mmCIF file with all atom_site columns, C-alpha atoms in Angstrom:
data_model
loop_
_atom_site.group_PDB
_atom_site.id
_atom_site.type_symbol
_atom_site.label_atom_id
_atom_site.label_alt_id
_atom_site.label_comp_id
_atom_site.label_asym_id
_atom_site.label_entity_id
_atom_site.label_seq_id
_atom_site.pdbx_PDB_ins_code
_atom_site.Cartn_x
_atom_site.Cartn_y
_atom_site.Cartn_z
_atom_site.occupancy
_atom_site.B_iso_or_equiv
_atom_site.pdbx_formal_charge
_atom_site.auth_seq_id
_atom_site.auth_comp_id
_atom_site.auth_asym_id
_atom_site.auth_atom_id
_atom_site.pdbx_PDB_model_num
ATOM 1  C CA . MET A 1 1  ? 8.349   -12.257 -11.551 1.00 88.00 ? 1  MET A CA 1
ATOM 2  C CA . THR A 1 2  ? 6.876   -10.661 -8.452  1.00 95.00 ? 2  THR A CA 1
ATOM 3  C CA . THR A 1 3  ? 8.597   -8.025  -6.338  1.00 94.00 ? 3  THR A CA 1
ATOM 4  C CA . ILE A 1 4  ? 9.069   -10.535 -3.517  1.00 96.00 ? 4  ILE A CA 1
ATOM 5  C CA . GLU A 1 5  ? 10.675  -13.058 -5.876  1.00 95.00 ? 5  GLU A CA 1
ATOM 6  C CA . LEU A 1 6  ? 12.993  -10.413 -7.273  1.00 95.00 ? 6  LEU A CA 1
ATOM 7  C CA . LYS A 1 7  ? 14.005  -9.296  -3.782  1.00 93.00 ? 7  LYS A CA 1
ATOM 8  C CA . ASN A 1 8  ? 14.794  -12.879 -2.790  1.00 95.00 ? 8  ASN A CA 1
ATOM 9  C CA . ILE A 1 9  ? 16.916  -13.419 -5.907  1.00 96.00 ? 9  ILE A CA 1
ATOM 10 C CA . LEU A 1 10 ? 18.831  -10.199 -5.263  1.00 94.00 ? 10 LEU A CA 1
ATOM 11 C CA . LYS A 1 11 ? 19.407  -11.109 -1.608  1.00 95.00 ? 11 LYS A CA 1
ATOM 12 C CA . SER A 1 12 ? 20.759  -14.510 -2.610  1.00 96.00 ? 12 SER A CA 1
ATOM 13 C CA . ARG A 1 13 ? 23.076  -13.038 -5.206  1.00 95.00 ? 13 ARG A CA 1
ATOM 14 C CA . ILE A 1 14 ? 24.321  -10.320 -2.862  1.00 95.00 ? 14 ILE A CA 1
ATOM 15 C CA . ASP A 1 15 ? 25.149  -12.978 -0.274  1.00 96.00 ? 15 ASP A CA 1
ATOM 16 C CA . LEU A 1 16 ? 27.504  -14.549 -2.821  1.00 96.00 ? 16 LEU A CA 1
ATOM 17 C CA . ILE A 1 17 ? 29.422  -11.311 -3.514  1.00 96.00 ? 17 ILE A CA 1
ATOM 18 C CA . ASN A 1 18 ? 32.687  -10.878 -1.622  1.00 96.00 ? 18 ASN A CA 1
ATOM 19 C CA . ASP A 1 19 ? 34.128  -7.974  -3.613  1.00 95.00 ? 19 ASP A CA 1
ATOM 20 C CA . LYS A 1 20 ? 34.056  -4.906  -1.359  1.00 96.00 ? 20 LYS A CA 1
ATOM 21 C CA . LYS A 1 21 ? 33.969  -2.485  -4.328  1.00 96.00 ? 21 LYS A CA 1
ATOM 22 C CA . ILE A 1 22 ? 30.871  -4.123  -5.769  1.00 95.00 ? 22 ILE A CA 1
ATOM 23 C CA . LEU A 1 23 ? 29.170  -4.229  -2.361  1.00 95.00 ? 23 LEU A CA 1
ATOM 24 C CA . THR A 1 24 ? 30.017  -0.549  -1.806  1.00 95.00 ? 24 THR A CA 1
ATOM 25 C CA . ALA A 1 25 ? 28.588  0.318   -5.225  1.00 94.00 ? 25 ALA A CA 1
ATOM 26 C CA . LEU A 1 26 ? 25.404  -1.625  -4.462  1.00 93.00 ? 26 LEU A CA 1
ATOM 27 C CA . ASN A 1 27 ? 25.114  0.113   -1.105  1.00 92.00 ? 27 ASN A CA 1
ATOM 28 C CA . THR A 1 28 ? 25.475  3.510   -2.782  1.00 90.00 ? 28 THR A CA 1
ATOM 29 C CA . LEU A 1 29 ? 22.773  2.591   -5.291  1.00 89.00 ? 29 LEU A CA 1
ATOM 30 C CA . VAL A 1 30 ? 20.374  1.435   -2.586  1.00 87.00 ? 30 VAL A CA 1
ATOM 31 C CA . GLU A 1 31 ? 21.028  4.506   -0.424  1.00 84.00 ? 31 GLU A CA 1
ATOM 32 C CA . SER A 1 32 ? 20.416  6.875   -3.317  1.00 81.00 ? 32 SER A CA 1
ATOM 33 C CA . SER A 1 33 ? 17.095  5.219   -4.123  1.00 75.00 ? 33 SER A CA 1
ATOM 34 C CA . THR A 1 34 ? 15.836  5.697   -0.561  1.00 67.00 ? 34 THR A CA 1
ATOM 35 C CA . GLU A 1 35 ? 17.166  9.225   -0.008  1.00 67.00 ? 35 GLU A CA 1
ATOM 36 C CA . ASN A 1 36 ? 14.413  10.711  -2.170  1.00 72.00 ? 36 ASN A CA 1
ATOM 37 C CA . ILE A 1 37 ? 11.592  9.411   -0.001  1.00 76.00 ? 37 ILE A CA 1
ATOM 38 C CA . ILE A 1 38 ? 9.760   12.316  1.593   1.00 82.00 ? 38 ILE A CA 1
ATOM 39 C CA . VAL A 1 39 ? 7.517   11.715  4.577   1.00 86.00 ? 39 VAL A CA 1
ATOM 40 C CA . LEU A 1 40 ? 4.809   14.333  4.950   1.00 92.00 ? 40 LEU A CA 1
ATOM 41 C CA . THR A 1 41 ? 3.144   15.367  8.167   1.00 96.00 ? 41 THR A CA 1
ATOM 42 C CA . ASN A 1 42 ? -0.648  15.326  8.426   1.00 96.00 ? 42 ASN A CA 1
ATOM 43 C CA . SER A 1 43 ? -0.600  19.122  8.290   1.00 97.00 ? 43 SER A CA 1
ATOM 44 C CA . GLN A 1 44 ? 1.390   19.091  5.055   1.00 97.00 ? 44 GLN A CA 1
ATOM 45 C CA . LYS A 1 45 ? -0.955  16.501  3.541   1.00 96.00 ? 45 LYS A CA 1
ATOM 46 C CA . LYS A 1 46 ? -3.932  18.685  4.477   1.00 97.00 ? 46 LYS A CA 1
ATOM 47 C CA . VAL A 1 47 ? -2.393  21.737  2.787   1.00 97.00 ? 47 VAL A CA 1
ATOM 48 C CA . ILE A 1 48 ? -1.658  19.726  -0.361  1.00 96.00 ? 48 ILE A CA 1
ATOM 49 C CA . LYS A 1 49 ? -5.231  18.393  -0.509  1.00 97.00 ? 49 LYS A CA 1
ATOM 50 C CA . LYS A 1 50 ? -6.610  21.919  -0.112  1.00 97.00 ? 50 LYS A CA 1
ATOM 51 C CA . SER A 1 51 ? -4.296  23.172  -2.858  1.00 97.00 ? 51 SER A CA 1
ATOM 52 C CA . GLN A 1 52 ? -5.423  20.392  -5.185  1.00 97.00 ? 52 GLN A CA 1
ATOM 53 C CA . LYS A 1 53 ? -9.039  21.252  -4.471  1.00 97.00 ? 53 LYS A CA 1
ATOM 54 C CA . ASP A 1 54 ? -8.370  24.950  -5.134  1.00 97.00 ? 54 ASP A CA 1
ATOM 55 C CA . TYR A 1 55 ? -6.713  24.076  -8.443  1.00 96.00 ? 55 TYR A CA 1
ATOM 56 C CA . LEU A 1 56 ? -9.608  21.863  -9.551  1.00 97.00 ? 56 LEU A CA 1
ATOM 57 C CA . GLU A 1 57 ? -12.043 24.669  -8.693  1.00 97.00 ? 57 GLU A CA 1
ATOM 58 C CA . GLY A 1 58 ? -10.026 27.163  -10.748 1.00 96.00 ? 58 GLY A CA 1
ATOM 59 C CA . ASN A 1 59 ? -8.779  29.111  -7.726  1.00 95.00 ? 59 ASN A CA 1
ATOM 60 C CA . TYR A 1 60 ? -5.320  29.964  -9.006  1.00 94.00 ? 60 TYR A CA 1
ATOM 61 C CA . TYR A 1 61 ? -3.426  32.541  -11.063 1.00 95.00 ? 61 TYR A CA 1
ATOM 62 C CA . THR A 1 62 ? -1.529  31.785  -14.250 1.00 95.00 ? 62 THR A CA 1
ATOM 63 C CA . ASN A 1 63 ? 2.048   32.938  -14.635 1.00 96.00 ? 63 ASN A CA 1
ATOM 64 C CA . ASP A 1 64 ? 0.905   35.577  -17.131 1.00 97.00 ? 64 ASP A CA 1
ATOM 65 C CA . GLN A 1 65 ? -1.689  36.919  -14.683 1.00 96.00 ? 65 GLN A CA 1
ATOM 66 C CA . VAL A 1 66 ? 0.898   37.218  -11.932 1.00 96.00 ? 66 VAL A CA 1
ATOM 67 C CA . ASN A 1 67 ? 3.368   38.939  -14.266 1.00 97.00 ? 67 ASN A CA 1
ATOM 68 C CA . GLU A 1 68 ? 0.686   41.449  -15.297 1.00 96.00 ? 68 GLU A CA 1
ATOM 69 C CA . GLU A 1 69 ? -0.091  42.169  -11.620 1.00 95.00 ? 69 GLU A CA 1
ATOM 70 C CA . ILE A 1 70 ? 3.591   42.705  -10.886 1.00 96.00 ? 70 ILE A CA 1
ATOM 71 C CA . GLU A 1 71 ? 4.017   45.021  -13.878 1.00 96.00 ? 71 GLU A CA 1
ATOM 72 C CA . ALA A 1 72 ? 0.961   47.049  -12.803 1.00 94.00 ? 72 ALA A CA 1
ATOM 73 C CA . TRP A 1 73 ? 2.241   47.221  -9.218  1.00 95.00 ? 73 TRP A CA 1
ATOM 74 C CA . LEU A 1 74 ? 5.675   48.374  -10.350 1.00 95.00 ? 74 LEU A CA 1
ATOM 75 C CA . LYS A 1 75 ? 4.131   51.202  -12.403 1.00 93.00 ? 75 LYS A CA 1
ATOM 76 C CA . GLU A 1 76 ? 2.333   52.623  -9.352  1.00 87.00 ? 76 GLU A CA 1
#
């Protein structure tokens, strides 16, 4: 079953529902699935791409390295 077919089946079945509680529950479910969509600006996308490139090139610090730096800094 394709996504389009599934959507059409769901639309048809929803049209047959008259129970407000069920419709409210469905609405809550649909809203919660779309609330997590994050739209990034071009600037944010550029920063993410640069970060991915840095990671692939090994330009990062491990958690242990950062902790060692902090410990050394605190001892100064």
